[in-house]
Amino acid sequence: MAEKLESGKSQKAKIRVTGMTCTTCAATIEKGLMETPGVDKANVSFASEKAAIEYDPAKVDLGTITGAIEQLGYKAATRKSIFPVRGMTCASCVARVETALAGVPGVVSANVNLASEKATVEYLDGTEVPELQRAVREAGYELGAEAATLEDVTTAAQREIKALRNRVIFAATLAAIIMVLSMVPDFPFKPYLLWVLATPVQFWTGWRFYKGAWGALRHRTADMNTLIAVGTSAAYFYSMVAVLFPGLFATAGVELGLYFDTSSVIIALILLGRFLEARAKGQTSEAIKKLIGLKPKTATIVRDGKEMEISVDDVLVGDLVLVRPGERIPVDGILKDGFSSVDESMITGESIPVDKKAGDAVIGGTINKMGSCRFEATRVGKDTTLAQIIRLVEEAQGSKAPIQRLADVISSYFVPIVIGIAVLTFIIWYFLGPQPTLTYALLNFVAVLIIACPCALGLATPTAIIVGTGKGAENGVLIRSGEALEQAHKIDAVLLDKTGTLTRGEPRVTDIVAAPKFAESEVLKLAASVEHDSEHPLAQAIVKAASEKSLKLSQAADFNAMPGHGVEAKVDGKKLLLGNLALMKERNISLDGLGKEAERLWGEGKTVLFLGVDNKARGIIALADTLKPGAAEAVQALHKLGIEVMMITGDNSRTAAAIAGEAGVDRVLAEVLPENKATEVKRLQNEGKVVAP
C-alpha cells in the first residue's frame, strides 16, 4: 500500500517482498533501494517481508522502485487487474484516465486502451479499488468493477449501443427536417421553428459533448468533446441571437443566415460515428468471447455422497467433480477414479484424445470424450489454466505499442493547438474576409474545430492491436503485447503450433492394409461396424471414412470397450477385435505379415489400429491428423521471406517429424508441455533469433 505525506511532496509506500531467505537479503534490498535516485528512506523487514519506503514521486515512480527490487533477484508483490472504463472518446481521454490512476498512491503502472475501453492497472497490495474508481470519476469518467463478467460488460456495452442508436435516430430525424426547412422559402415563424427543432438536438442528444468538455475544463485541458461543444455551440448560439435580435447582425441591410442546420447535422454525424465506433469495439472482443465460451457455466460435484449441479464459479479447491462423456471439464484437477479419454487440443495441440487414469491431471475447458470420471479440483476461478490464457490475451489487447504512446503524446497537445488555430482563423476572417465577415468567420471557425477531431490518433493503433491479437488468438497465435506486434517486422524465426495451425486438428483415416485374401473395403467395413456407436474421435473418423466410401455397415452385438486398448464385438457372427498392439499381444493374436506395415506406419507418426477377426489379424487401419490445405505453401512463403520455420507441439516425436517433413518445416520441437513452451522460446532468443511464437 502507499500513502501521501502531509508535508512536502514525498510519498510513503509499503511493498511486500517475496524471495528473502535471511536478514542479509533484507539488507541487500535496503541498500539497493537507497541507491535508487528519488528514494529518501528504505527500511526492509525480513520478518514481515515488507519494505517501507519514502520517495519523491517527481523523481521516481513505484514502477522503477519495484523494478529495482526485481533486479536484485526478489519479487515485489503487486496485483494486476483489468477494469472497464466508460466515457472515453479520444486519445486525450486516455491520457487523463492514465494520469488519474497513476496519481493514486500505490499504483505501479496504468495502461488505458481506447479501443477496448479497458484499463490495465498494476498496484500494490492494500490499494483499494474504490480509490481507483474515485480518481477516475473525478477525472470525468467511470471505472467499472474488476470482477465484471464478460456478460456484464457485454450487456453494458449493448445498453450503450442501444442508447446511442436511439439518439442517432432522433438527432438525424430532426437534423433532416431542419435542413429541408432551411432550404424552403421563408414563412411566418420559420426561424422560431428551426430554433425549437434544433434545441433538443443541441442539448439532449449533444449533452454528452458538454459533459465531456466540462470534465476536461475542470482539469484545465481540452479534448474532442471540447472541439464539438465549442463548434456547435458557436453555430447554435449565433443563430439563436439572430432569431431573437434579427437586426443585431444585419450588415448593409442584409440579414445574416441561420445555422441551426450546421449544429444539428454536425451533432447527428458525430453521434453516428460514435455509434459505429461502439459497434466496432464490441466486435473486437470476439476472440475473448470464444475463449470464455470454452468454460462451462455449471459443474456437477459430489458432496456428502450426493450429486449436485452448481455454478462453476462456486466450485472450491478440494471439491469432488463428476464429468460425463461429452462434457467440458469445468476446472483443473486430479483424476480420482474412472477412466477417460480427454481432448486437450486447446491446450497441448495434441489432436488425438489423451487417455486419463487415476492420478492424472485434467485441465478445465478440455472435453471428456468418453467414460465418466471423478476428479478433485485443484485450481478454480482465476487460477485455472484457461483463465490464465484468457488473461494473457486481455493484457495483450490492452497493451500499447510504442507508436501508440507517441500518438497519445501528440494528441494531448493537438486539441489545444487546434483551438488556437480555430480562434486565429476566426480573427483573420472577421477582420480580413469578405462581407458578411461574421458569417464567414463563424463558419470557418466551426469547420476547423469539427474537422480536426483527433479520432484517428486515438483509435487507429489500439484498434489494430485488438484486431491483430484477437485474430491471432482465434488461430492459435498468442501475441503477448502491442510492442511485440509492432516489432513483428524484425522476425527471423517463426515457431508454429502443429494442431490447428499446420494440421486440420482432427484424425482421419490415411491407410488401410488388408491381410492376404482380405479386401481393404472389408477391413474398413468391419472396423466401422464395430465403432459405429462409439463417441471416440478415432472411432468417428473410421465411421466417416466408411460413409465416404458408401459402405453398408452391419449391426454389432456384445460390444465391449476396453479403455486404453480398444473394443470388441460380434459382427455377422464373427468375433472382432479392434485396438492397439497391446490388445493384440494380450489376446495372443499373431500379426503375421502385418508387423512390417505397422512399423512403417508408426515411423510416419500415425496411430495404428489392428483388426482381429476370430483371433486372427486381418488388417490395419492407420489414422493421423493431416496437413491443412495451403500449409506447405505458407511455409514456403515464409522461407522466401528469409524466415526459419520451426514447429512446436505436445505430440510425440514421430508424429511431429512426419508432419514437419510433409510441411517443409526446418526444425521440430516435440513433446513440449505448455508450461515449457516459453522456455523454448527464450532458448531460441538466446541464440540471437527474433522469434514469433
mmCIF file of C-alpha atoms in Angstrom, residues 20-30 44-47:
data_model
loop_
_atom_site.group_PDB
_atom_site.id
_atom_site.type_symbol
_atom_site.label_atom_id
_atom_site.label_comp_id
_atom_site.label_asym_id
_atom_site.label_seq_id
_atom_site.Cartn_x
_atom_site.Cartn_y
_atom_site.Cartn_z
ATOM 1 C CA MET A 20 14.011 -13.279 1.029
ATOM 2 C CA THR A 21 15.663 -16.100 2.986
ATOM 3 C CA CYS A 22 17.587 -14.196 5.676
ATOM 4 C CA THR A 23 18.322 -10.757 7.108
ATOM 5 C CA THR A 24 21.174 -10.368 4.628
ATOM 6 C CA CYS A 25 18.588 -10.409 1.834
ATOM 7 C CA ALA A 26 16.713 -7.591 3.574
ATOM 8 C CA ALA A 27 19.924 -5.574 3.897
ATOM 9 C CA THR A 28 20.716 -6.126 0.205
ATOM 10 C CA ILE A 29 17.290 -4.857 -0.853
ATOM 11 C CA GLU A 30 17.532 -1.889 1.510
ATOM 12 C CA VAL A 44 13.192 -3.656 4.792
ATOM 13 C CA SER A 45 11.971 -6.208 7.357
ATOM 14 C CA PHE A 46 12.768 -9.862 6.792
ATOM 15 C CA ALA A 47 10.256 -10.937 9.475
#
